[in-house]
Amino acid sequence: MVQTSDLAEAAAEAEDLPHPRDIVGEHEEIPITDIFDEAFMREFTDFASFDEMVAASPSEAESAAELELVPDGTWDEFVAETTAFGDEEEMVFAARDHWVETQLGL
């Protein structure tokens, strides 16, 4: 199990945080490979990139762009076997916190 994030505590202690819209526009989508960046993937998974992880999954998918080809139950099992996380949800929340921390310089 991965240690919980101290994102809220770090943000509260930070003296000068950027405005959220300076990081991401209101209708801007964040590419999944930015959220699951190489630093996150190397630290918490058996893979160097999210594309590599998806391609190695038990599915027809070859990259993050084809993630929807990986069946949900199969993906959860694969995440549990190849990462520090118990399932997809745990991994997604950890990646989200990592991305926010990176963007805010925390």
Short mmCIF file of C-alpha atoms in Angstrom, two decimals:
data_model
loop_
_atom_site.label_atom_id
_atom_site.label_comp_id
_atom_site.label_asym_id
_atom_site.label_seq_id
_atom_site.Cartn_x
_atom_site.Cartn_y
_atom_site.Cartn_z
CA MET A 1 0.00 0.00 0.00
CA VAL A 2 1.24 3.44 -0.90
CA GLN A 3 1.56 6.16 1.70
CA THR A 4 -1.21 8.74 1.56
CA SER A 5 -0.42 12.13 0.08
CA ASP A 6 0.29 15.16 2.21
CA LEU A 7 -0.85 17.44 -0.60
CA ALA A 8 -3.30 19.48 1.50
CA GLU A 9 -0.72 19.98 4.24
CA ALA A 10 2.00 20.97 1.77
CA ALA A 11 -0.32 23.41 0.01
CA ALA A 12 -1.34 24.98 3.33
CA GLU A 13 2.31 25.53 4.22
CA ALA A 14 3.27 26.96 0.82
CA GLU A 15 3.66 30.72 0.73
CA ASP A 16 2.92 31.51 -2.90
CA LEU A 17 0.81 29.10 -4.90
CA PRO A 18 -0.15 29.88 -8.49
CA HIS A 19 -3.78 30.37 -9.42
CA PRO A 20 -5.23 27.07 -10.73
CA ARG A 21 -6.10 28.67 -14.10
CA ASP A 22 -2.43 29.55 -14.54
CA ILE A 23 -1.75 25.82 -14.56
CA VAL A 24 -4.73 24.43 -16.47
CA GLY A 25 -7.31 26.33 -18.49
CA GLU A 26 -10.97 25.96 -17.58
CA HIS A 27 -11.78 23.61 -20.48
CA GLU A 28 -8.29 22.28 -21.05
CA GLU A 29 -7.82 18.52 -20.87
CA ILE A 30 -4.70 17.15 -19.24
CA PRO A 31 -3.16 14.31 -21.24
CA ILE A 32 -3.19 11.06 -19.28
CA THR A 33 0.52 10.60 -19.95
CA ASP A 34 1.15 13.94 -18.19
CA ILE A 35 -0.70 12.77 -15.10
CA PHE A 36 1.05 9.39 -15.17
CA ASP A 37 4.43 10.93 -15.94
CA GLU A 38 7.72 9.04 -16.09
CA ALA A 39 8.75 9.98 -12.55
CA PHE A 40 5.48 8.59 -11.16
CA MET A 41 5.65 5.47 -13.31
CA ARG A 42 9.27 4.68 -12.40
CA GLU A 43 8.63 5.16 -8.68
CA PHE A 44 5.37 3.23 -8.32
CA THR A 45 5.18 0.75 -11.22
CA ASP A 46 7.21 -1.81 -13.11
CA PHE A 47 7.21 0.46 -16.17
CA ALA A 48 9.04 3.53 -17.47
CA SER A 49 5.92 5.09 -19.02
CA PHE A 50 2.14 4.79 -18.99
CA ASP A 51 2.17 3.83 -22.68
CA GLU A 52 4.53 0.96 -21.82
CA MET A 53 2.24 -0.19 -19.03
CA VAL A 54 -0.86 -0.18 -21.22
CA ALA A 55 1.00 -2.03 -24.00
CA ALA A 56 2.12 -4.70 -21.49
CA SER A 57 -1.42 -5.19 -20.15
CA PRO A 58 -3.38 -8.34 -21.04
CA SER A 59 -5.30 -6.67 -23.86
CA GLU A 60 -5.12 -5.50 -27.45
CA ALA A 61 -4.15 -1.98 -26.34
CA GLU A 62 -0.79 -0.67 -27.51
CA SER A 63 -0.75 2.78 -25.87
CA ALA A 64 -2.52 5.06 -23.41
CA ALA A 65 -4.73 6.28 -26.26
CA GLU A 66 -6.22 2.77 -26.41
CA LEU A 67 -6.72 2.30 -22.66
CA GLU A 68 -10.46 1.74 -23.17
CA LEU A 69 -9.58 -1.61 -24.83
CA VAL A 70 -8.43 -3.00 -21.47
CA PRO A 71 -11.35 -4.60 -19.60
CA ASP A 72 -11.94 -2.99 -16.17
CA GLY A 73 -11.52 -6.11 -14.04
CA THR A 74 -8.46 -7.14 -16.01
CA TRP A 75 -6.94 -3.67 -15.59
CA ASP A 76 -7.50 -3.68 -11.81
CA GLU A 77 -5.76 -7.07 -11.53
CA PHE A 78 -2.90 -5.88 -13.74
CA VAL A 79 -2.48 -2.69 -11.68
CA ALA A 80 -2.39 -4.74 -8.46
CA GLU A 81 0.24 -7.08 -9.91
CA THR A 82 2.55 -4.50 -11.51
CA THR A 83 2.31 -1.41 -9.31
CA ALA A 84 2.45 -0.34 -5.68
CA PHE A 85 -1.35 0.06 -5.75
CA GLY A 86 -4.21 -2.29 -4.96
CA ASP A 87 -6.37 -1.20 -7.87
CA GLU A 88 -6.92 1.45 -10.54
CA GLU A 89 -8.71 3.89 -8.24
CA GLU A 90 -5.83 3.97 -5.76
CA MET A 91 -3.35 4.50 -8.60
CA VAL A 92 -5.42 7.28 -10.20
CA PHE A 93 -5.72 9.26 -6.96
CA ALA A 94 -1.99 8.90 -6.26
CA ALA A 95 -1.14 10.03 -9.80
CA ARG A 96 -3.51 13.00 -9.46
CA ASP A 97 -1.83 14.08 -6.23
CA HIS A 98 1.62 13.61 -7.78
CA TRP A 99 0.62 15.74 -10.79
CA VAL A 100 -0.76 18.53 -8.60
CA GLU A 101 2.32 18.50 -6.37
CA THR A 102 4.54 18.69 -9.45
CA GLN A 103 2.56 21.54 -10.99
CA LEU A 104 2.62 23.52 -7.73
CA GLY A 105 6.26 22.80 -7.07
CA LEU A 106 5.50 21.16 -3.72
#
